[in-house]
Coordinates of C-alpha atoms and ligand atoms in Angstrom, one line a residue:
M1 CA 0.1 0.1 -0.2
L2 CA 1.2 3.6 -0.9
S3 CA 0.4 6.2 2.0
V4 CA 0.4 10.0 0.2
V5 CA 1.1 12.8 3.4
L6 CA -0.1 15.8 2.2
P7 CA 0.3 18.7 4.9
V8 CA -2.4 22.0 4.4
Y9 CA -2.3 25.2 5.5
N10 CA -4.9 27.6 4.1
E11 CA -5.5 25.8 0.7
E12 CA -9.1 26.3 0.4
N13 CA -9.3 27.1 -3.2
Q14 CA -6.5 23.9 -4.0
I15 CA -6.9 20.9 -1.9
E16 CA -9.8 19.4 -3.8
K17 CA -7.8 20.1 -7.5
T18 CA -4.6 18.4 -5.6
V19 CA -6.6 15.4 -4.4
A20 CA -8.4 14.5 -7.4
E21 CA -4.6 14.7 -9.3
V22 CA -3.1 12.5 -7.0
K23 CA -6.3 10.2 -7.0
N24 CA -6.0 9.5 -10.5
T25 CA -2.3 9.3 -11.0
I26 CA -2.1 6.6 -8.4
K27 CA -5.4 5.1 -9.7
Q28 CA -2.7 4.4 -12.8
L29 CA -1.1 2.4 -10.7
G30 CA -3.1 0.1 -9.5
E31 CA -1.5 0.3 -6.1
E32 CA -4.0 0.1 -2.8
Y33 CA -3.6 3.6 -1.4
E34 CA -4.2 6.0 1.4
I35 CA -3.9 10.4 1.4
I36 CA -3.2 11.4 4.7
I37 CA -4.0 15.2 4.8
I38 CA -3.0 17.1 7.6
D39 CA -4.2 20.4 8.1
D40 CA -1.9 22.6 9.9
G41 CA -4.2 25.0 11.7
S42 CA -5.3 26.9 8.8
T43 CA -7.6 29.8 9.4
D44 CA -9.9 29.4 6.0
N45 CA -12.3 26.7 5.3
S46 CA -9.9 24.0 4.6
W47 CA -11.2 21.9 7.1
E48 CA -14.4 22.1 5.8
V49 CA -13.3 21.3 2.6
L50 CA -11.0 18.4 3.9
K51 CA -14.4 17.0 6.1
N52 CA -15.9 16.8 2.7
L53 CA -13.6 15.1 1.0
A54 CA -13.2 12.5 3.3
D55 CA -16.8 11.8 3.5
K56 CA -17.1 10.8 0.0
N57 CA -13.6 9.1 -0.5
A58 CA -12.9 5.9 1.8
E59 CA -8.6 6.2 1.3
I60 CA -8.7 10.1 2.8
S61 CA -8.2 10.5 6.2
A62 CA -7.5 14.0 7.8
Y63 CA -6.2 15.4 10.7
R64 CA -6.8 18.6 12.0
F65 CA -3.7 20.8 14.1
S66 CA -5.2 22.9 17.0
R67 CA -3.4 26.0 15.4
N68 CA -0.5 26.4 12.9
F69 CA 2.6 23.9 14.0
G70 CA 4.1 24.3 10.5
K71 CA 4.9 22.2 7.5
E72 CA 8.0 20.3 9.8
A73 CA 5.3 18.9 12.4
A74 CA 2.7 18.4 9.7
L75 CA 4.7 16.2 7.7
M76 CA 5.9 14.4 11.2
A77 CA 2.5 13.9 12.2
G78 CA 1.3 12.7 8.2
L79 CA 4.1 9.7 8.8
S80 CA 3.6 9.0 11.9
H81 CA 0.0 8.6 10.6
A82 CA 0.9 6.4 7.3
K83 CA 0.6 2.9 7.5
G84 CA 1.6 2.4 3.7
D85 CA 4.6 0.3 2.5
A86 CA 5.9 3.5 0.8
C87 CA 5.3 6.9 2.3
I88 CA 5.2 9.9 -0.2
T89 CA 5.5 13.6 0.9
M90 CA 4.4 16.2 -1.1
D91 CA 2.7 19.7 -1.1
A92 CA -1.2 20.3 -1.2
D93 CA 0.0 23.4 -3.8
L94 CA 0.8 20.7 -6.6
Q95 CA 4.2 22.8 -7.0
H96 CA 5.3 18.8 -6.6
P97 CA 3.8 17.4 -9.8
P98 CA 2.0 14.2 -9.0
E99 CA 3.2 13.2 -12.5
L100 CA 6.5 12.0 -10.7
I101 CA 4.8 9.7 -9.0
P102 CA 4.8 6.2 -11.0
E103 CA 8.7 6.9 -11.3
M104 CA 9.3 7.3 -7.6
V105 CA 7.4 4.1 -7.0
S106 CA 9.0 2.3 -10.3
Y107 CA 12.6 3.1 -8.4
W108 CA 10.9 2.1 -4.7
K109 CA 9.9 -1.6 -6.3
E110 CA 13.4 -1.7 -7.7
G111 CA 15.3 -1.5 -4.0
F112 CA 15.5 1.8 -3.7
E113 CA 14.6 2.8 -0.2
V114 CA 14.4 6.5 -0.5
V115 CA 13.6 8.4 -4.0
E116 CA 13.7 12.1 -3.8
A117 CA 12.7 14.6 -5.9
V118 CA 15.5 17.1 -6.6
K119 CA 14.1 20.3 -8.3
K120 CA 16.2 21.1 -11.7
D121 CA 14.8 24.7 -11.3
R122 CA 13.6 26.6 -8.7
G123 CA 10.7 28.1 -11.0
K124 CA 10.0 31.7 -10.4
E125 CA 11.3 32.9 -7.8
T126 CA 12.9 36.6 -6.6
S127 CA 16.5 36.6 -6.6
F128 CA 16.4 37.2 -2.6
S129 CA 15.0 33.6 -2.4
R130 CA 17.6 32.3 -4.9
F131 CA 20.3 33.5 -3.2
S132 CA 19.0 33.1 0.7
A133 CA 18.3 29.3 -0.4
S134 CA 21.6 28.8 -2.5
L135 CA 23.5 30.0 0.6
F136 CA 21.5 28.2 3.0
Y137 CA 22.4 25.0 1.3
K138 CA 26.5 26.2 1.4
I139 CA 26.5 26.5 5.1
M140 CA 24.2 23.3 5.1
Y141 CA 27.1 21.2 3.2
R142 CA 29.8 22.8 5.3
L143 CA 28.6 22.2 8.4
S144 CA 27.0 18.6 8.3
G145 CA 28.4 17.3 5.2
F146 CA 25.0 16.6 3.6
N147 CA 24.5 18.5 -0.2
L148 CA 20.8 19.3 0.0
E149 CA 21.2 21.9 -2.8
N150 CA 17.8 21.9 -4.5
A151 CA 16.0 19.5 -2.3
S152 CA 12.4 19.4 -1.6
D153 CA 10.0 17.5 0.9
F154 CA 9.2 15.4 -1.9
K155 CA 10.1 12.0 -1.4
L156 CA 9.0 8.8 -1.4
L157 CA 10.3 6.9 1.8
D158 CA 10.1 2.8 2.6
R159 CA 8.1 2.1 5.2
K160 CA 11.6 1.4 7.3
V161 CA 12.5 4.8 6.4
V162 CA 9.8 5.9 7.8
D163 CA 9.8 4.1 10.6
E164 CA 13.3 5.3 11.6
I165 CA 12.2 9.0 11.2
V166 CA 9.1 9.0 13.0
R167 CA 11.0 7.0 16.2
M168 CA 13.1 10.3 16.5
P169 CA 12.9 11.9 19.5
E170 CA 13.7 15.5 18.6
R171 CA 11.0 18.2 18.7
E172 CA 12.0 20.4 16.3
T173 CA 13.0 18.4 13.4
F174 CA 14.6 19.3 9.7
F175 CA 12.7 16.8 7.3
R176 CA 15.1 17.1 4.6
G177 CA 17.8 16.7 6.5
L178 CA 16.8 13.7 8.6
A179 CA 15.7 12.0 5.7
A180 CA 19.5 12.4 4.4
W181 CA 21.0 11.4 7.4
V182 CA 19.2 8.5 7.8
G183 CA 21.1 7.0 4.8
Y184 CA 19.5 3.7 2.9
K185 CA 19.7 3.2 -0.5
R186 CA 18.7 6.2 -2.4
K187 CA 17.8 7.3 -6.0
E188 CA 17.2 11.1 -7.2
V189 CA 14.6 12.0 -9.8
Y190 CA 14.5 15.5 -11.3
F191 CA 11.8 17.9 -11.6
S192 CA 11.3 21.7 -12.3
V193 CA 9.1 23.8 -10.3
P194 CA 5.6 24.8 -11.9
E195 CA 4.1 27.9 -10.8
R196 CA 1.8 28.3 -7.6
E197 CA -1.6 27.7 -9.0
T198 CA -3.7 29.5 -5.8
G199 CA -2.5 32.1 -3.5
K200 CA 1.2 32.9 -2.5
S201 CA 3.9 30.8 -0.9
R202 CA 2.7 29.7 3.3
W203 CA 6.6 30.5 4.0
S204 CA 7.0 33.8 5.5
K205 CA 10.8 34.8 5.7
I206 CA 11.0 34.8 9.6
K207 CA 9.8 31.4 9.1
L208 CA 12.2 30.7 6.8
F209 CA 15.0 31.6 9.1
R210 CA 13.9 29.7 11.5
L211 CA 14.0 27.1 9.5
A212 CA 17.5 27.5 8.9
I213 CA 18.5 27.7 12.3
T214 CA 17.2 24.7 13.2
A215 CA 18.4 22.8 10.4
F216 CA 21.9 24.4 11.1
T217 CA 21.6 23.5 14.8
S218 CA 20.3 19.6 14.4
F219 CA 22.5 18.9 12.4
S220 CA 26.5 20.4 13.6
S221 CA 27.5 21.9 16.6
L222 CA 30.7 23.3 14.5
P223 CA 29.2 26.9 15.5
L224 CA 30.1 26.5 18.9
Q225 CA 33.5 24.9 18.0
F226 CA 34.0 28.1 15.9
V227 CA 33.7 30.0 19.1
T228 CA 36.9 28.2 20.2
F229 CA 38.6 28.7 16.9
M230 CA 37.9 32.3 17.1
G231 CA 39.2 32.1 21.1
I232 CA 42.7 30.7 20.0
L233 CA 42.9 33.0 17.2
F234 CA 42.2 36.5 19.4
L235 CA 44.9 34.6 21.8
I236 CA 47.4 34.5 19.3
G237 CA 47.3 37.9 18.9
S238 CA 46.9 39.0 22.4
V239 CA 50.0 37.1 22.8
I240 CA 52.1 39.3 20.0
L241 CA 50.6 42.6 20.9
G242 CA 51.2 42.3 24.5
I243 CA 54.9 41.4 23.6
Q244 CA 55.1 44.6 21.0
T245 CA 53.6 46.7 24.3
L246 CA 55.5 45.1 27.0
V247 CA 58.6 46.0 24.6
M248 CA 58.0 49.4 24.0
K249 CA 57.0 50.1 27.6
L250 CA 60.7 49.1 28.7
K251 CA 62.1 51.1 25.7
G252 CA 60.3 54.4 27.0
W253 CA 58.6 54.4 23.6
A254 CA 55.2 53.7 24.9
I255 CA 52.6 56.3 23.3
G256 CA 48.9 57.0 23.5
G257 CA 47.5 53.7 21.6
F258 CA 44.4 55.4 21.8
T259 CA 42.8 54.2 18.8
T260 CA 44.4 50.7 18.9
V261 CA 42.2 50.3 22.6
I262 CA 38.8 51.6 20.8
L263 CA 39.6 49.0 18.2
L264 CA 40.2 46.1 20.3
L265 CA 37.4 46.6 22.6
L266 CA 35.1 46.7 19.9
I267 CA 36.1 43.7 18.3
I268 CA 36.7 42.0 21.3
G269 CA 33.4 42.9 22.7
S270 CA 31.3 42.3 19.4
C271 CA 32.8 39.0 19.1
L272 CA 32.0 37.9 22.4
M273 CA 28.5 38.8 21.6
I274 CA 28.2 36.8 18.9
S275 CA 29.6 33.5 20.8
L276 CA 27.3 34.1 23.5
G277 CA 24.4 34.5 21.2
M278 CA 25.4 31.3 19.0
I279 CA 25.6 29.3 22.6
G280 CA 22.6 31.1 23.8
I281 CA 20.4 29.6 20.6
Y282 CA 21.7 26.1 21.3
I283 CA 20.8 26.0 24.9
A284 CA 17.3 27.5 23.8
R285 CA 17.2 24.0 21.2
I286 CA 18.3 22.0 24.2
Y287 CA 15.8 24.0 26.7
N288 CA 12.9 23.2 24.0
E289 CA 13.7 19.6 24.0
V290 CA 14.3 19.1 27.4
K291 CA 10.6 20.3 27.7
S292 CA 9.6 17.7 25.8
R293 CA 6.1 19.2 24.8
P294 CA 4.3 17.1 21.9
R295 CA 5.4 17.9 18.4
Y296 CA 1.5 18.6 17.6
I297 CA -1.7 18.4 18.9
I298 CA -4.1 17.1 16.8
S299 CA -8.0 18.3 17.9
E300 CA -9.9 16.6 15.1
K301 CA -10.2 13.7 12.8
C302 CA -12.1 12.7 9.9
G303 CA -12.2 10.1 7.1
K304 CA -11.3 6.0 7.7
D305 CA -9.4 6.3 10.7
K306 CA -11.9 8.3 12.7
Ligands
UDP1 N1 2.7 24.6 5.4 C1 1.8 23.7 6.0 N2 2.3 24.8 7.6 C2 2.8 25.8 7.3 C3 3.2 26.6 5.8 C4 3.0 25.7 4.8 O1 1.4 23.0 6.1 O2 2.7 26.6 8.2 C5 2.2 23.3 3.7 C6 1.4 24.0 2.2 O3 -0.2 24.1 2.7 C7 1.7 23.2 1.2 C8 3.2 23.1 1.5 O4 3.6 23.2 3.3 O5 1.2 22.4 1.5 C9 4.6 23.9 0.9 O6 4.0 25.6 1.5 P1 4.3 26.5 0.3 O7 3.8 25.9 -0.9 O8 3.7 27.4 0.8 O9 5.7 26.3 0.4 P2 6.8 27.0 -0.9 O10 6.1 26.6 -2.0 O11 6.7 28.4 -1.1 O12 8.4 25.9 -0.5
MG2 MG1 4.7 26.0 -2.9

């Protein structure tokens, strides 16, 4: 059986069409299937639309979050409720073309356990988004060793992989990274991103920034080691400067040196603050994990699992 996981946030005008296309594509495969839809606390009519869909289609089950917990939480919720032998995660806005599913499924049948859809091009995006995405993936690669450039959340995961991902206890997740971290036999398929049919991206810049911080901190502690590295550099500098100052003093050449003092104060001050901030980010993550609140709360269910 195949499970398709769709996270939905304010997609009242889109979701019916997406579900219809997904159903059509999978029906042609002749496989048994289920569609798991997670309503990530939509504020529009999405939930009513979903209830309606679930009433009419026996394969659909829908879960509603008690508020907006974010796409990452929605994906995890979808995966933990999916029962299929393979799970396909995809966006509900048709920016992940369902036409790719048959190809992904055929690779899975050949024995690949993770089939990832990789963006051939990033579609219509502002140059700022392009730049920040590419910077993000470069830093991510340096920090974690995983090259996620052009990766997407459109993936087919074998049951084994889903079980491993769902088993991970961390609260703040970065699905793309986790799906790479688990390993397994992998295959890439390529697609170009079509334009969004209705509405705008549901991701604000600030949400994306938070996701980037989660991604960096979940996959690397290098930034913390960087603090030590910076400290060592400063130590070397201060030994050199210290000797110079002493020599000047002994020889009686010592003069004002006001500029140097101010500059050193400013540089050291800002480096200290950056380092403290960096440590702070990790402490905040530890704090969030230690609180161990649930990743999400499901307030309503409908469809076959009710
Ligand atoms: N989404 C979600 N919760 C959010 C934001 C987005 O479940 O807080 C869903 C959204 O409904 C869509 C998918 O995640 O199915 C991708 O979102 P979007 O198309 O807005 O992102 P983009 O294509 O710009 O990456
Ligand atoms: Mg989209």
